[in-house]
Amino acid sequence: GQNIDQPTEMTATEGAIVQINCTYQTSGFNGLFWYQQHAGEAPTFLSYNVLDGLEEKGRFSSFLSRSKGYSYLLLKELQMKDSASYLCAVRDANNAGNMLTFGGGTRLMVKP
Amino acid sequence: DVKVTQSSRYLVKRTGEKVFLECVQDMDHENMFWYRQDPGLGLRLIYFSYDVKMKEKGDIPEGYSVSREKKERFSLILESASTNQTSMYLCASSLGTDSNQPQHFGDGTRLSIL
């Protein structure tokens, strides 16, 4: 089975940097995804990590350490529109197809 | 862009009814998924399918069934709806079995069972 943990809520200030952590336990790690979900909308894909290190995409970066079962999503130059839930999801090679297990999500509130 | 379309944004049904939730994707994806999303519990996988007429149970299949007669369409069926099935239901699709392919989600169906 898999266990994925992320903080329930975080608050940050517009223009600042915020780091959202995700820890996981899985028997056959085969990739980690981050999704953004605005209230009442579909989750949208942000990033994918399968090797250790940092993946950068504009204001968003995602880091992975497989030995520690740890990832984080880094959001720079926060904007009000970044207020959303951020979902961490892990793929296990022992699962069929492209099946993912999701964490409970972190609700980020950006304040002026 | 990938388009995953769910037939209804909001649906209200009564206890004991048979409920059909429809999902269609337009990108010829092999894999399709049904999740439910509840506060504090996150996204939980109900069923998924990796090919036409193929289906696999997810983490919480009890009380649900699915149908995949055509590649683009994946239906979720509540055989006899109960109040604990009130939830947000999300459909997703993805390409092949490559691990780096993300799942693309529909806008969700908020289902209320009275």
CSV table of C-alpha atoms in Angstrom, one decimal:
chain,number,residue,atom,x,y,z
A,1,GLY,CA,0.0,0.0,0.0
A,2,GLN,CA,0.9,3.7,-0.1
A,3,ASN,CA,0.8,6.4,2.5
A,4,ILE,CA,1.1,10.1,1.3
A,5,ASP,CA,1.2,13.0,3.7
A,6,GLN,CA,1.0,16.7,3.1
A,7,PRO,CA,0.0,19.6,5.3
A,8,THR,CA,-3.7,20.4,5.2
A,9,GLU,CA,-3.5,24.2,5.0
A,10,MET,CA,-0.8,26.9,4.4
A,11,THR,CA,-1.0,30.6,4.3
A,12,ALA,CA,1.5,32.9,2.5
A,13,THR,CA,1.8,36.5,1.4
A,14,GLU,CA,1.6,37.8,-2.1
A,15,GLY,CA,5.1,38.1,-3.6
A,16,ALA,CA,6.6,35.7,-1.2
A,17,ILE,CA,7.9,32.1,-1.7
A,18,VAL,CA,6.2,29.0,-0.2
A,19,GLN,CA,7.2,25.4,0.0
A,20,ILE,CA,4.6,22.6,0.1
A,21,ASN,CA,6.0,19.3,1.4
A,22,CYS,CA,4.9,15.8,0.5
A,23,THR,CA,6.2,12.6,2.1
A,24,TYR,CA,5.3,9.2,0.8
A,25,GLN,CA,5.8,5.5,1.5
A,26,THR,CA,5.6,3.1,-1.4
A,27,SER,CA,7.0,-0.3,-2.2
A,28,GLY,CA,7.7,0.4,-5.9
A,29,PHE,CA,8.1,4.1,-6.5
A,30,ASN,CA,7.7,5.1,-10.1
A,31,GLY,CA,7.1,8.8,-10.3
A,32,LEU,CA,5.5,11.7,-8.4
A,33,PHE,CA,3.1,14.3,-9.8
A,34,TRP,CA,2.0,17.6,-8.5
A,35,TYR,CA,-1.5,19.0,-9.4
A,36,GLN,CA,-3.1,22.3,-8.8
A,37,GLN,CA,-6.9,22.5,-8.1
A,38,HIS,CA,-8.8,25.7,-7.8
A,39,ALA,CA,-12.1,25.5,-5.9
A,40,GLY,CA,-14.8,23.9,-7.9
A,41,GLU,CA,-12.5,23.1,-10.8
A,42,ALA,CA,-10.6,20.1,-12.2
A,43,PRO,CA,-7.1,19.3,-11.0
A,44,THR,CA,-4.5,20.5,-13.5
A,45,PHE,CA,-1.1,18.9,-14.0
A,46,LEU,CA,1.9,21.0,-12.7
A,47,SER,CA,5.0,18.8,-12.6
A,48,TYR,CA,6.5,15.3,-12.7
A,49,ASN,CA,9.6,13.9,-10.9
A,50,VAL,CA,11.0,10.4,-11.2
A,51,LEU,CA,14.7,11.1,-10.6
A,52,ASP,CA,16.2,12.9,-7.6
A,53,GLY,CA,16.6,16.6,-8.0
A,54,LEU,CA,14.9,19.8,-8.9
A,55,GLU,CA,12.6,20.4,-11.9
A,56,GLU,CA,11.9,24.0,-12.6
A,57,LYS,CA,9.0,25.4,-14.6
A,58,GLY,CA,8.8,29.2,-14.4
A,59,ARG,CA,7.6,30.3,-11.0
A,60,PHE,CA,7.0,26.6,-9.9
A,61,SER,CA,9.7,24.1,-9.1
A,62,SER,CA,9.4,20.5,-7.7
A,63,PHE,CA,12.0,18.6,-5.9
A,64,LEU,CA,12.3,14.8,-5.2
A,65,SER,CA,14.5,12.7,-2.9
A,66,ARG,CA,13.7,9.1,-3.4
A,67,SER,CA,15.9,7.8,-0.6
A,68,LYS,CA,13.9,10.1,1.9
A,69,GLY,CA,10.5,9.5,0.3
A,70,TYR,CA,10.1,13.3,0.1
A,71,SER,CA,9.1,15.9,-2.4
A,72,TYR,CA,8.3,19.6,-2.3
A,73,LEU,CA,6.6,22.1,-4.6
A,74,LEU,CA,8.1,25.5,-4.5
A,75,LEU,CA,6.1,28.5,-5.6
A,76,LYS,CA,7.9,31.8,-6.1
A,77,GLU,CA,6.6,35.3,-6.5
A,78,LEU,CA,3.3,34.3,-5.2
A,79,GLN,CA,0.2,35.7,-6.9
A,80,MET,CA,-3.4,35.8,-5.6
A,81,LYS,CA,-4.4,33.4,-8.3
A,82,ASP,CA,-2.1,30.8,-6.7
A,83,SER,CA,-4.7,30.3,-4.0
A,84,ALA,CA,-5.7,26.7,-4.6
A,85,SER,CA,-5.3,23.2,-3.4
A,86,TYR,CA,-2.0,21.4,-4.4
A,87,LEU,CA,-2.2,17.7,-4.7
A,88,CYS,CA,0.8,15.3,-4.5
A,89,ALA,CA,0.3,11.9,-6.2
A,90,VAL,CA,2.6,8.9,-6.4
A,91,ARG,CA,2.8,6.2,-9.0
A,92,ASP,CA,3.7,2.7,-7.8
A,93,ALA,CA,5.3,0.3,-10.4
A,94,ASN,CA,3.4,-2.6,-8.7
A,95,ASN,CA,0.1,-1.1,-9.8
A,96,ALA,CA,-1.4,-1.7,-13.2
A,97,GLY,CA,-1.8,0.9,-15.8
A,98,ASN,CA,-1.0,4.5,-14.9
A,99,MET,CA,-2.7,4.4,-11.5
A,100,LEU,CA,-1.9,7.1,-9.0
A,101,THR,CA,-2.4,7.5,-5.3
A,102,PHE,CA,-3.2,11.0,-4.2
A,103,GLY,CA,-2.5,12.8,-0.9
A,104,GLY,CA,-5.2,14.7,0.8
A,105,GLY,CA,-4.1,18.0,-0.8
A,106,THR,CA,-2.7,21.2,0.7
A,107,ARG,CA,-5.0,24.2,0.6
A,108,LEU,CA,-2.9,27.3,0.0
A,109,MET,CA,-4.3,30.8,0.8
A,110,VAL,CA,-2.3,33.8,-0.6
A,111,LYS,CA,-3.0,37.0,1.2
A,112,PRO,CA,-2.3,40.6,0.0
B,1,ASP,CA,-5.4,20.3,-25.6
B,2,VAL,CA,-6.9,17.2,-24.0
B,3,LYS,CA,-10.5,17.5,-23.3
B,4,VAL,CA,-12.2,15.3,-20.7
B,5,THR,CA,-16.0,15.9,-20.6
B,6,GLN,CA,-18.3,14.8,-17.8
B,7,SER,CA,-22.0,14.8,-18.7
B,8,SER,CA,-23.3,16.8,-15.7
B,9,ARG,CA,-21.7,19.3,-13.3
B,10,TYR,CA,-24.5,18.9,-10.7
B,11,LEU,CA,-26.8,15.9,-10.2
B,12,VAL,CA,-29.4,15.2,-7.6
B,13,LYS,CA,-30.8,11.7,-7.2
B,14,ARG,CA,-32.8,9.7,-4.6
B,15,THR,CA,-31.7,6.8,-2.4
B,16,GLY,CA,-32.1,3.5,-4.3
B,17,GLU,CA,-32.0,5.0,-7.8
B,18,LYS,CA,-29.6,3.7,-10.4
B,19,VAL,CA,-27.3,6.5,-11.4
B,20,PHE,CA,-25.1,6.8,-14.5
B,21,LEU,CA,-22.2,9.2,-14.7
B,22,GLU,CA,-20.7,9.6,-18.1
B,23,CYS,CA,-17.2,10.6,-19.2
B,24,VAL,CA,-15.8,11.2,-22.7
B,25,GLN,CA,-12.2,12.0,-23.7
B,26,ASP,CA,-11.2,13.2,-27.2
B,27,MET,CA,-7.5,12.3,-27.2
B,28,ASP,CA,-7.5,8.6,-27.9
B,29,HIS,CA,-6.2,7.8,-24.4
B,30,GLU,CA,-5.9,4.2,-23.4
B,31,ASN,CA,-6.4,4.7,-19.6
B,32,MET,CA,-9.5,6.2,-17.9
B,33,PHE,CA,-10.2,6.6,-14.2
B,34,TRP,CA,-13.0,7.4,-11.9
B,35,TYR,CA,-12.3,9.1,-8.5
B,36,ARG,CA,-14.4,10.6,-5.8
B,37,GLN,CA,-13.2,13.6,-3.8
B,38,ASP,CA,-14.3,14.2,-0.3
B,39,PRO,CA,-13.2,16.9,2.2
B,40,GLY,CA,-10.3,15.6,4.3
B,41,LEU,CA,-10.0,12.4,2.3
B,42,GLY,CA,-8.6,13.7,-1.0
B,43,LEU,CA,-9.0,11.9,-4.3
B,44,ARG,CA,-9.8,8.2,-4.0
B,45,LEU,CA,-9.8,5.8,-6.9
B,46,ILE,CA,-13.0,3.9,-7.6
B,47,TYR,CA,-12.3,2.0,-10.8
B,48,PHE,CA,-10.0,2.4,-13.8
B,49,SER,CA,-9.7,0.9,-17.3
B,50,TYR,CA,-6.6,0.5,-19.4
B,51,ASP,CA,-8.4,-0.7,-22.5
B,52,VAL,CA,-11.8,-1.2,-24.1
B,53,LYS,CA,-13.9,-3.7,-22.1
B,54,MET,CA,-11.2,-3.9,-19.4
B,55,LYS,CA,-11.7,-2.7,-15.9
B,56,GLU,CA,-9.8,-2.8,-12.6
B,57,LYS,CA,-11.0,-2.1,-9.1
B,58,GLY,CA,-9.4,0.8,-7.3
B,59,ASP,CA,-9.4,1.5,-3.6
B,60,ILE,CA,-13.1,1.9,-3.0
B,61,PRO,CA,-15.1,0.0,-5.6
B,62,GLU,CA,-18.0,-1.1,-3.3
B,63,GLY,CA,-21.3,0.1,-4.5
B,64,TYR,CA,-20.1,1.0,-8.0
B,65,SER,CA,-19.6,-0.6,-11.3
B,66,VAL,CA,-18.2,0.7,-14.6
B,67,SER,CA,-18.5,0.2,-18.3
B,68,ARG,CA,-16.1,0.8,-21.2
B,69,GLU,CA,-17.7,-0.2,-24.4
B,70,LYS,CA,-15.8,2.4,-26.5
B,71,LYS,CA,-12.3,3.7,-26.0
B,72,GLU,CA,-13.4,7.3,-25.6
B,73,ARG,CA,-16.2,6.7,-23.1
B,74,PHE,CA,-16.0,5.4,-19.5
B,75,SER,CA,-19.2,5.2,-17.4
B,76,LEU,CA,-19.6,5.0,-13.7
B,77,ILE,CA,-22.7,3.3,-12.4
B,78,LEU,CA,-24.2,3.5,-8.9
B,79,GLU,CA,-26.3,0.4,-8.8
B,80,SER,CA,-28.5,1.5,-5.9
B,81,ALA,CA,-27.6,5.0,-4.7
B,82,SER,CA,-27.1,5.7,-1.0
B,83,THR,CA,-26.6,8.9,0.9
B,84,ASN,CA,-22.9,8.1,1.6
B,85,GLN,CA,-22.3,8.3,-2.1
B,86,THR,CA,-22.9,12.0,-2.1
B,87,SER,CA,-19.6,13.4,-3.3
B,88,MET,CA,-17.7,15.1,-6.1
B,89,TYR,CA,-16.9,12.6,-8.8
B,90,LEU,CA,-13.9,13.2,-11.1
B,91,CYS,CA,-13.1,11.4,-14.3
B,92,ALA,CA,-9.5,11.3,-15.7
B,93,SER,CA,-7.7,9.9,-18.7
B,94,SER,CA,-4.1,9.3,-19.6
B,95,LEU,CA,-2.0,8.1,-22.5
B,96,GLY,CA,-0.6,4.5,-22.5
B,97,THR,CA,1.4,3.0,-19.7
B,98,ASP,CA,4.4,5.4,-19.7
B,99,SER,CA,4.9,6.5,-16.2
B,100,ASN,CA,5.6,10.1,-17.1
B,101,GLN,CA,2.2,10.7,-18.7
B,102,PRO,CA,-0.1,12.8,-16.4
B,103,GLN,CA,-3.7,12.2,-15.9
B,104,HIS,CA,-6.1,14.8,-17.3
B,105,PHE,CA,-9.2,15.5,-15.4
B,106,GLY,CA,-12.8,16.5,-16.2
B,107,ASP,CA,-14.5,19.3,-14.4
B,108,GLY,CA,-16.3,16.9,-12.0
B,109,THR,CA,-19.9,16.0,-11.2
B,110,ARG,CA,-21.2,17.0,-7.8
B,111,LEU,CA,-23.7,14.3,-6.9
B,112,SER,CA,-26.2,14.6,-4.1
B,113,ILE,CA,-28.2,11.6,-3.0
B,114,LEU,CA,-31.3,12.5,-1.0
